[in-house]
């Protein structure tokens, strides 16, 4: 049976992780390699690194970081942020990334999804979608939720699947940061609508939220940042709790 | 020393990193003469099986691979290349193991690609020495190798039962990625390196 995946997400700036990560026994909280290794030891099933660097030098720094992570890490990881063309993706693949995540670039140029899938295979292409309710409808937002588009979220996700996305990372901006739980209603309808895996994101605050998202929706994975970084939810504890609800997990 | 067949199908950085972590030395096989230097051979691979087979054909290494008596391990698409035929691109493959590689049927109520950690049922085999039955490995694939009791050394169930690992003589294949499967995957790579010729 396929396990439900637990995915910590790390923000990276200039090759260093940011957002006050607070682990016991961590020598350098900013070192992505050490952090990634810690998460793998704890039983994370996968990791996502989101590059939030805005400088032109970013690619080179990021590639070096990806290589260092790949050298040490024995679980899969995804790199997102600033990937706009095949060459970006190829450099990340060659540095050891298992998947890349594209967001705004795909909305602006949907053909990018098809091109990436053709060159690297659908399994390599994660399409990240930020969604927010506008007058009762879920609409795609860009730039971390600041920029609204006129594209309906469900419509875009279906299109992304048809173009060759291998996985959808769906973040509800309404739930993100609230710690009040995932948007289970939306996640369930999206997950039923498409035939590729869906990663739930936005709103995780406690163990019950993970139980809820896995028992009431068809999502395949749940992603969170702060609850893991600050040790509020230790991954082994989370997985043991999920197992009590007969949710398949890797222990 | 492990030789990796270098035919340009996908990235091998994660694989070589895993071998390095395990203290296993390795090199690249580009020509048929390179096979002599290595005791164990790995055929990696991701992406499209038909396209991978085309690339492998272009290297001119297929005949040499088929004649190998050393332990050979195909990983993911590298495993599928050992079979006779793939529905992906309707491709004739190396036909070292007479099996068919098929597309998952979404009518089975499963999502495709099969992506993530899946437990496997392990038969008694040196490749899985020290790996507990039902251990989970990391899979990423849309095509699978049909179940066959003769060649099967581990099975996975996803919609249906299929080959997680196969063996025929010195040829081994695993559908999952040992280099991404935590400690169990590293154990498997170590076991492979210890297989006797």
Short mmCIF file of C-alpha atoms in Angstrom, two decimals:
data_model
loop_
_atom_site.label_atom_id
_atom_site.label_comp_id
_atom_site.label_asym_id
_atom_site.label_seq_id
_atom_site.Cartn_x
_atom_site.Cartn_y
_atom_site.Cartn_z
CA UNK A 1 0.00 0.00 0.00
CA UNK A 2 1.14 3.51 -0.78
CA UNK A 3 1.86 5.59 2.32
CA UNK A 4 0.63 9.11 2.85
CA UNK A 5 3.65 11.40 2.75
CA UNK A 6 4.69 13.99 5.33
CA UNK A 7 6.70 16.79 3.73
CA UNK A 8 8.49 19.57 5.64
CA UNK A 9 9.01 22.68 3.53
CA UNK A 10 12.11 24.84 3.94
CA UNK A 11 12.57 28.37 2.68
CA UNK A 12 16.03 29.00 1.28
CA UNK A 13 17.68 32.34 0.71
CA UNK A 14 21.16 32.62 -0.78
CA UNK A 15 21.75 28.95 -0.12
CA UNK A 16 20.77 29.14 3.56
CA UNK A 17 17.50 28.16 5.18
CA UNK A 18 15.53 30.98 6.73
CA UNK A 19 12.49 31.34 8.99
CA UNK A 20 13.81 30.74 12.49
CA UNK A 21 14.21 27.04 12.57
CA UNK A 22 14.41 25.91 16.12
CA UNK A 23 15.70 22.41 16.65
CA UNK A 24 17.46 20.99 19.62
CA UNK A 25 20.99 19.80 18.84
CA UNK A 26 21.25 21.74 15.63
CA UNK A 27 24.68 23.27 15.25
CA UNK A 28 23.70 25.62 12.47
CA UNK A 29 19.99 26.21 11.96
CA UNK A 30 20.64 27.87 8.63
CA UNK A 31 22.51 24.99 7.05
CA UNK A 32 20.14 23.25 4.62
CA UNK A 33 22.20 20.09 4.59
CA UNK A 34 22.15 19.63 8.33
CA UNK A 35 18.46 20.46 8.51
CA UNK A 36 17.58 18.12 5.66
CA UNK A 37 19.52 15.34 7.32
CA UNK A 38 17.73 15.94 10.62
CA UNK A 39 14.35 15.73 8.91
CA UNK A 40 15.30 12.54 7.11
CA UNK A 41 16.40 11.03 10.43
CA UNK A 42 13.06 11.98 11.97
CA UNK A 43 11.19 10.13 9.25
CA UNK A 44 10.19 12.86 6.81
CA UNK A 45 9.16 11.18 3.56
CA UNK A 46 10.30 13.94 1.29
CA UNK A 47 11.47 17.55 1.49
CA UNK A 48 10.61 20.69 -0.41
CA UNK A 49 13.09 23.57 -0.66
CA UNK A 50 11.64 26.86 -1.75
CA UNK A 51 14.20 29.30 -3.09
CA UNK A 52 13.18 32.82 -2.15
CA UNK A 53 16.42 34.47 -3.21
CA UNK A 54 15.88 37.44 -5.46
CA UNK A 55 19.42 38.10 -6.70
CA UNK A 56 20.84 37.25 -10.08
CA UNK A 57 23.52 35.14 -8.51
CA UNK A 58 20.86 32.90 -7.07
CA UNK A 59 21.07 30.05 -9.53
CA UNK A 60 24.72 29.28 -8.89
CA UNK A 61 24.30 29.38 -5.13
CA UNK A 62 21.19 27.26 -5.30
CA UNK A 63 22.84 24.62 -7.47
CA UNK A 64 25.68 24.29 -4.98
CA UNK A 65 23.15 23.88 -2.17
CA UNK A 66 21.18 21.26 -4.11
CA UNK A 67 24.36 19.30 -4.71
CA UNK A 68 25.30 19.37 -1.04
CA UNK A 69 21.83 18.21 -0.05
CA UNK A 70 21.80 15.43 -2.65
CA UNK A 71 25.18 14.18 -1.43
CA UNK A 72 23.86 13.67 2.08
CA UNK A 73 20.14 13.01 1.77
CA UNK A 74 18.70 9.52 1.19
CA UNK A 75 15.10 10.61 0.61
CA UNK A 76 13.64 12.52 -2.34
CA UNK A 77 13.47 16.30 -2.49
CA UNK A 78 11.86 18.99 -4.62
CA UNK A 79 13.21 22.42 -5.49
CA UNK A 80 10.88 25.32 -6.17
CA UNK A 81 11.28 29.02 -6.85
CA UNK A 82 12.43 30.95 -9.87
CA UNK A 83 12.33 28.12 -12.40
CA UNK A 84 11.21 29.64 -15.68
CA UNK A 85 12.90 27.58 -18.37
CA UNK A 86 14.17 24.13 -19.27
CA UNK A 87 17.78 25.11 -18.53
CA UNK A 88 16.90 25.99 -14.90
CA UNK A 89 15.25 22.63 -14.43
CA UNK A 90 18.06 20.72 -16.09
CA UNK A 91 20.69 22.30 -13.86
CA UNK A 92 18.67 21.33 -10.79
CA UNK A 93 18.13 17.79 -12.05
CA UNK A 94 21.84 17.34 -12.70
CA UNK A 95 22.57 18.65 -9.21
CA UNK A 96 20.45 15.85 -7.76
CA UNK A 97 16.93 17.30 -7.34
CA UNK A 98 14.23 14.66 -7.75
CA UNK A 99 11.50 17.08 -8.73
CA UNK A 100 11.06 20.74 -9.46
CA UNK A 101 8.08 22.84 -8.52
CA UNK A 102 6.83 25.60 -10.79
CA UNK A 103 4.18 28.15 -9.94
CA UNK A 104 3.90 31.63 -11.52
CA UNK A 105 6.06 30.67 -14.51
CA UNK A 106 3.59 27.93 -15.40
CA UNK A 107 0.59 30.25 -15.14
CA UNK A 108 2.30 32.80 -17.36
CA UNK A 109 3.47 30.13 -19.80
CA UNK A 110 1.46 26.89 -19.50
CA UNK A 111 3.48 25.32 -22.32
CA UNK A 112 6.40 25.16 -19.85
CA UNK A 113 4.63 22.28 -18.10
CA UNK A 114 4.37 20.31 -21.33
CA UNK A 115 7.97 21.08 -22.28
CA UNK A 116 9.34 20.02 -18.90
CA UNK A 117 7.26 16.84 -18.88
CA UNK A 118 8.44 15.92 -22.35
CA UNK A 119 12.13 16.43 -21.56
CA UNK A 120 12.29 15.09 -17.99
CA UNK A 121 9.12 13.02 -17.55
CA UNK A 122 5.93 13.90 -15.69
CA UNK A 123 7.34 12.57 -12.41
CA UNK A 124 9.76 15.51 -12.35
CA UNK A 125 7.16 18.26 -12.67
CA UNK A 126 5.27 19.51 -9.63
CA UNK A 127 2.86 22.36 -10.31
CA UNK A 128 2.37 24.51 -7.22
CA UNK A 129 -0.88 26.44 -7.05
CA UNK A 130 -1.70 29.21 -4.59
CA UNK A 131 -5.41 29.69 -4.23
CA UNK A 132 -7.61 32.17 -2.42
CA UNK A 133 -11.34 32.69 -2.22
CA UNK A 134 -12.60 35.73 -4.13
CA UNK A 135 -16.34 36.32 -3.94
CA UNK A 136 -16.88 32.68 -3.05
CA UNK A 137 -14.71 31.29 -5.87
CA UNK A 138 -11.23 29.81 -5.56
CA UNK A 139 -8.95 31.81 -7.82
CA UNK A 140 -5.28 31.27 -8.69
CA UNK A 141 -2.97 33.82 -7.08
CA UNK A 142 0.63 34.59 -7.92
CA UNK A 143 3.62 36.04 -6.07
CA UNK A 144 2.83 34.29 -2.83
CA UNK A 145 -0.83 35.27 -2.94
CA UNK A 146 -0.33 38.98 -3.57
CA UNK A 147 -1.37 38.98 -7.20
CA UNK A 148 -4.80 37.77 -8.19
CA UNK A 149 -5.43 36.23 -11.61
CA UNK A 150 -8.67 35.66 -13.47
CA UNK A 151 -8.09 31.93 -13.55
CA UNK A 152 -10.27 29.61 -11.53
CA UNK A 153 -8.20 27.22 -9.44
CA UNK A 154 -9.96 23.99 -10.40
CA UNK A 155 -9.82 24.93 -14.06
CA UNK A 156 -6.10 25.65 -13.91
CA UNK A 157 -5.28 22.44 -12.06
CA UNK A 158 -7.16 20.38 -14.63
CA UNK A 159 -5.26 22.15 -17.38
CA UNK A 160 -1.95 21.55 -15.60
CA UNK A 161 -2.73 17.84 -15.36
CA UNK A 162 -3.61 17.67 -19.04
CA UNK A 163 -0.36 19.44 -19.95
CA UNK A 164 1.75 16.92 -18.06
CA UNK A 165 2.05 17.89 -14.40
CA UNK A 166 3.05 14.86 -12.33
CA UNK A 167 1.81 16.25 -9.05
CA UNK A 168 -0.10 19.25 -7.68
CA UNK A 169 1.03 21.17 -4.60
CA UNK A 170 -2.06 23.09 -3.55
CA UNK A 171 -1.75 25.89 -1.00
CA UNK A 172 -4.82 27.61 0.36
CA UNK A 173 -3.82 31.21 1.08
CA UNK A 174 -6.94 31.56 3.24
CA UNK A 175 -5.70 28.80 5.51
CA UNK A 176 -1.94 29.34 5.24
CA UNK A 177 -0.49 30.72 8.46
CA UNK A 178 -3.76 30.39 10.39
CA UNK A 179 -2.87 27.03 11.98
CA UNK A 180 -6.61 26.27 11.86
CA UNK A 181 -6.38 23.26 9.60
CA UNK A 182 -6.18 22.47 5.88
CA UNK A 183 -8.88 23.45 3.40
CA UNK A 184 -10.28 19.93 3.33
CA UNK A 185 -13.31 20.70 1.21
CA UNK A 186 -11.26 22.19 -1.62
CA UNK A 187 -8.54 19.55 -1.34
CA UNK A 188 -11.06 16.75 -1.57
CA UNK A 189 -12.80 18.14 -4.62
CA UNK A 190 -9.49 18.76 -6.41
CA UNK A 191 -8.12 15.38 -5.46
CA UNK A 192 -11.23 13.66 -6.86
CA UNK A 193 -11.14 15.74 -10.02
CA UNK A 194 -7.64 14.74 -11.16
CA UNK A 195 -5.70 11.51 -11.48
CA UNK A 196 -2.27 12.67 -10.28
CA UNK A 197 -1.10 12.99 -6.64
CA UNK A 198 -2.07 16.07 -4.63
CA UNK A 199 -0.02 17.60 -1.80
CA UNK A 200 -2.08 19.52 0.76
CA UNK A 201 -0.57 22.76 2.01
CA UNK A 202 -1.62 25.66 4.20
CA UNK A 203 -3.13 25.65 7.66
CA UNK A 204 -1.43 22.85 9.59
CA UNK A 205 -1.36 23.72 13.29
CA UNK A 206 -1.75 20.46 15.13
CA UNK A 207 -1.71 16.71 14.66
CA UNK A 208 -5.50 16.55 14.26
CA UNK A 209 -5.27 18.66 11.12
CA UNK A 210 -3.15 16.02 9.43
CA UNK A 211 -5.51 13.26 10.57
CA UNK A 212 -8.43 15.26 9.23
CA UNK A 213 -6.90 15.93 5.83
CA UNK A 214 -5.99 12.27 5.32
CA UNK A 215 -9.28 10.83 6.53
CA UNK A 216 -11.65 13.28 4.84
CA UNK A 217 -9.88 13.96 1.54
CA UNK A 218 -8.07 11.94 -1.12
CA UNK A 219 -4.77 13.85 -0.88
CA UNK A 220 -1.54 11.88 -1.05
CA UNK A 221 0.72 14.07 1.04
CA UNK A 222 0.66 16.96 3.48
CA UNK A 223 3.20 19.74 3.55
CA UNK A 224 3.93 22.12 6.40
CA UNK A 225 6.69 24.44 7.54
CA UNK A 226 6.54 26.09 10.92
CA UNK A 227 4.96 23.25 12.92
CA UNK A 228 7.93 21.12 11.94
CA UNK A 229 10.65 23.77 12.17
CA UNK A 230 9.76 24.77 15.69
CA UNK A 231 9.35 21.21 16.82
CA UNK A 232 5.68 21.81 17.65
CA UNK A 233 4.84 18.56 15.92
CA UNK A 234 7.66 16.02 16.00
CA UNK A 235 7.37 13.84 12.87
CA UNK A 236 7.64 10.46 14.65
CA UNK A 237 4.81 11.49 16.99
CA UNK A 238 2.70 12.70 14.05
CA UNK A 239 3.15 9.45 12.15
CA UNK A 240 2.30 7.31 15.16
CA UNK A 241 -0.89 9.30 15.63
CA UNK A 242 -1.82 8.91 11.96
CA UNK A 243 -1.25 5.19 12.22
CA UNK A 244 -3.82 4.99 15.03
CA UNK A 245 -6.38 6.15 12.47
CA UNK A 246 -5.27 3.44 10.05
CA UNK A 247 -3.70 6.02 7.77
CA UNK A 248 -0.85 4.28 5.93
CA UNK A 249 2.46 5.88 6.92
CA UNK A 250 6.12 4.98 6.78
CA UNK A 251 7.45 4.51 10.29
CA UNK B 1 34.09 -1.77 -8.05
CA UNK B 2 30.74 -0.77 -9.52
CA UNK B 3 30.40 0.31 -13.13
CA UNK B 4 27.48 2.55 -14.07
CA UNK B 5 26.25 2.28 -17.63
CA UNK B 6 26.49 5.86 -18.87
CA UNK B 7 23.90 6.29 -21.59
CA UNK B 8 22.45 9.67 -20.74
CA UNK B 9 19.06 8.62 -19.42
CA UNK B 10 18.50 10.81 -16.42
CA UNK B 11 20.54 12.13 -13.61
CA UNK B 12 22.83 9.80 -11.69
CA UNK B 13 24.12 12.24 -9.09
CA UNK B 14 21.87 10.82 -6.37
CA UNK B 15 22.99 7.30 -7.19
CA UNK B 16 26.70 8.11 -7.14
CA UNK B 17 26.18 10.09 -3.93
CA UNK B 18 24.56 7.06 -2.30
CA UNK B 19 27.44 4.83 -3.40
CA UNK B 20 29.94 7.35 -2.01
CA UNK B 21 28.13 7.48 1.34
CA UNK B 22 28.39 3.71 1.48
CA UNK B 23 32.11 3.84 0.71
CA UNK B 24 31.60 1.96 -2.58
CA UNK B 25 33.84 3.00 -5.42
CA UNK B 26 32.38 3.33 -8.89
CA UNK B 27 33.14 4.44 -12.41
CA UNK B 28 31.35 5.08 -15.69
CA UNK B 29 30.94 2.62 -18.53
CA UNK B 30 31.07 4.33 -21.92
CA UNK B 31 32.53 1.63 -24.16
CA UNK B 32 32.39 -2.18 -24.16
CA UNK B 33 36.00 -2.39 -22.94
CA UNK B 34 35.02 -0.50 -19.79
CA UNK B 35 33.00 -3.51 -18.55
CA UNK B 36 36.25 -5.38 -17.78
CA UNK B 37 37.22 -2.94 -15.04
CA UNK B 38 34.14 -3.52 -12.93
CA UNK B 39 32.84 -6.41 -10.86
CA UNK B 40 29.26 -5.16 -10.61
CA UNK B 41 27.19 -3.21 -13.13
CA UNK B 42 24.33 -0.76 -12.51
CA UNK B 43 21.94 0.38 -15.25
CA UNK B 44 20.22 3.54 -13.98
CA UNK B 45 17.33 5.29 -15.67
CA UNK B 46 14.44 7.66 -15.29
CA UNK B 47 11.89 9.01 -17.72
CA UNK B 48 10.61 7.35 -20.89
CA UNK B 49 11.52 3.67 -21.44
CA UNK B 50 11.32 3.91 -25.23
CA UNK B 51 13.55 6.97 -25.30
CA UNK B 52 15.95 5.36 -22.81
CA UNK B 53 16.23 2.25 -24.99
CA UNK B 54 17.00 4.41 -28.02
CA UNK B 55 19.81 6.09 -26.12
CA UNK B 56 21.12 2.76 -24.90
CA UNK B 57 21.06 1.39 -28.46
CA UNK B 58 23.08 4.39 -29.60
CA UNK B 59 25.88 3.51 -27.16
CA UNK B 60 26.31 0.13 -28.84
CA UNK B 61 26.55 -1.49 -25.39
CA UNK B 62 23.43 -3.66 -25.55
CA UNK B 63 25.11 -6.85 -26.79
CA UNK B 64 27.82 -6.56 -24.15
CA UNK B 65 25.21 -6.08 -21.43
CA UNK B 66 23.25 -9.12 -22.59
CA UNK B 67 26.39 -11.27 -22.38
CA UNK B 68 27.41 -10.15 -18.90
CA UNK B 69 27.99 -12.83 -16.28
CA UNK B 70 28.64 -10.28 -13.52
CA UNK B 71 25.88 -9.09 -11.20
CA UNK B 72 23.81 -6.42 -12.98
CA UNK B 73 21.27 -4.17 -11.29
CA UNK B 74 18.71 -2.19 -13.28
CA UNK B 75 17.06 0.64 -11.36
CA UNK B 76 13.58 1.95 -12.28
CA UNK B 77 13.61 2.45 -16.07
CA UNK B 78 16.97 0.62 -15.99
CA UNK B 79 15.02 -2.38 -14.67
CA UNK B 80 12.37 -2.04 -17.34
CA UNK B 81 15.09 -2.11 -20.02
CA UNK B 82 15.86 -5.68 -18.94
CA UNK B 83 12.38 -6.78 -20.03
CA UNK B 84 11.20 -7.74 -23.49
CA UNK B 85 8.88 -4.89 -24.37
CA UNK B 86 7.33 -1.73 -22.95
CA UNK B 87 3.97 -0.21 -23.76
CA UNK B 88 5.73 3.12 -23.26
CA UNK B 89 6.59 4.08 -26.83
CA UNK B 90 5.76 0.49 -27.92
CA UNK B 91 9.47 -0.22 -27.45
CA UNK B 92 11.41 -3.44 -27.92
CA UNK B 93 13.81 -3.62 -24.96
CA UNK B 94 16.85 -5.77 -24.17
CA UNK B 95 14.75 -8.91 -23.61
CA UNK B 96 17.05 -10.35 -20.97
CA UNK B 97 14.05 -11.24 -18.85
CA UNK B 98 10.93 -12.25 -20.85
CA UNK B 99 8.45 -9.87 -19.23
CA UNK B 100 6.19 -7.05 -20.37
CA UNK B 101 6.32 -3.46 -19.05
CA UNK B 102 2.81 -2.00 -18.94
CA UNK B 103 1.02 1.24 -18.18
CA UNK B 104 -0.90 1.46 -14.92
CA UNK B 105 -4.65 1.41 -15.52
CA UNK B 106 -6.31 4.44 -13.96
CA UNK B 107 -9.59 2.53 -14.00
CA UNK B 108 -8.18 0.63 -11.02
CA UNK B 109 -8.89 3.79 -9.02
CA UNK B 110 -5.24 4.72 -8.60
CA UNK B 111 -3.36 7.91 -9.25
CA UNK B 112 -0.62 7.86 -11.86
CA UNK B 113 2.35 8.20 -11.47
CA UNK B 114 2.68 5.82 -8.55
CA UNK B 115 4.69 8.21 -6.41
CA UNK B 116 5.87 7.69 -2.87
CA UNK B 117 6.70 5.04 -0.31
CA UNK B 118 5.19 1.61 -0.81
CA UNK B 119 5.73 -1.55 1.21
CA UNK B 120 6.97 -4.65 -0.60
CA UNK B 121 6.58 -8.38 -0.10
CA UNK B 122 10.08 -9.81 -0.17
CA UNK B 123 11.09 -13.31 -1.21
CA UNK B 124 14.20 -14.83 0.26
CA UNK B 125 16.97 -13.29 -1.84
CA UNK B 126 20.51 -12.07 -1.19
CA UNK B 127 19.63 -8.66 -2.63
CA UNK B 128 17.28 -8.11 0.31
CA UNK B 129 19.54 -9.61 2.97
CA UNK B 130 18.90 -7.80 6.25
CA UNK B 131 15.88 -5.93 4.87
CA UNK B 132 12.69 -6.72 6.74
CA UNK B 133 9.67 -7.96 4.83
CA UNK B 134 7.10 -5.19 4.17
CA UNK B 135 9.77 -2.48 4.31
CA UNK B 136 8.79 0.62 2.35
CA UNK B 137 10.78 1.84 -0.63
CA UNK B 138 10.46 4.99 -2.72
CA UNK B 139 8.74 4.52 -6.08
CA UNK B 140 8.14 6.98 -8.94
CA UNK B 141 6.76 5.43 -12.11
CA UNK B 142 3.77 5.27 -14.44
CA UNK B 143 4.69 1.93 -16.03
CA UNK B 144 5.16 -1.36 -14.20
CA UNK B 145 6.48 -4.84 -14.89
CA UNK B 146 3.83 -7.55 -14.86
CA UNK B 147 3.81 -9.99 -11.99
CA UNK B 148 5.57 -13.26 -12.77
CA UNK B 149 6.24 -15.87 -10.10
CA UNK B 150 9.39 -17.17 -11.81
CA UNK B 151 11.39 -13.95 -11.86
CA UNK B 152 9.80 -12.10 -8.97
CA UNK B 153 11.98 -11.50 -5.90
CA UNK B 154 9.73 -8.79 -4.42
CA UNK B 155 6.21 -7.62 -5.20
CA UNK B 156 4.36 -4.40 -4.60
CA UNK B 157 0.64 -3.79 -4.72
CA UNK B 158 -0.75 -0.62 -6.26
CA UNK B 159 -4.09 -1.22 -7.89
CA UNK B 160 -2.73 -4.63 -8.74
CA UNK B 161 0.18 -6.84 -7.77
CA UNK B 162 3.31 -6.18 -9.83
CA UNK B 163 7.08 -6.66 -9.81
CA UNK B 164 8.94 -4.51 -7.29
CA UNK B 165 12.11 -6.51 -7.95
CA UNK B 166 13.04 -9.26 -10.39
CA UNK B 167 15.96 -11.59 -10.98
CA UNK B 168 17.11 -13.90 -13.73
CA UNK B 169 20.54 -15.44 -13.17
CA UNK B 170 22.97 -12.52 -12.64
CA UNK B 171 20.46 -9.88 -13.75
CA UNK B 172 18.54 -7.99 -11.06
CA UNK B 173 16.07 -5.17 -11.36
CA UNK B 174 14.30 -2.94 -8.84
CA UNK B 175 11.40 -0.67 -9.75
CA UNK B 176 11.95 1.58 -6.73
CA UNK B 177 14.88 3.93 -6.17
CA UNK B 178 17.24 2.43 -3.58
CA UNK B 179 19.29 5.65 -3.62
CA UNK B 180 16.19 7.50 -2.36
CA UNK B 181 14.79 4.84 -0.05
CA UNK B 182 16.47 5.71 3.22
CA UNK B 183 18.50 3.15 5.16
CA UNK B 184 16.76 0.16 3.53
CA UNK B 185 17.74 1.38 0.08
CA UNK B 186 21.34 1.81 1.17
CA UNK B 187 21.32 -1.72 2.56
CA UNK B 188 20.12 -3.02 -0.79
CA UNK B 189 22.91 -1.24 -2.68
CA UNK B 190 25.41 -2.65 -0.22
CA UNK B 191 23.94 -6.15 -0.69
CA UNK B 192 24.23 -5.78 -4.44
CA UNK B 193 27.90 -4.83 -4.15
CA UNK B 194 28.46 -7.98 -2.09
CA UNK B 195 26.86 -10.37 -4.61
CA UNK B 196 29.33 -12.97 -5.82
CA UNK B 197 29.91 -13.42 -9.51
#
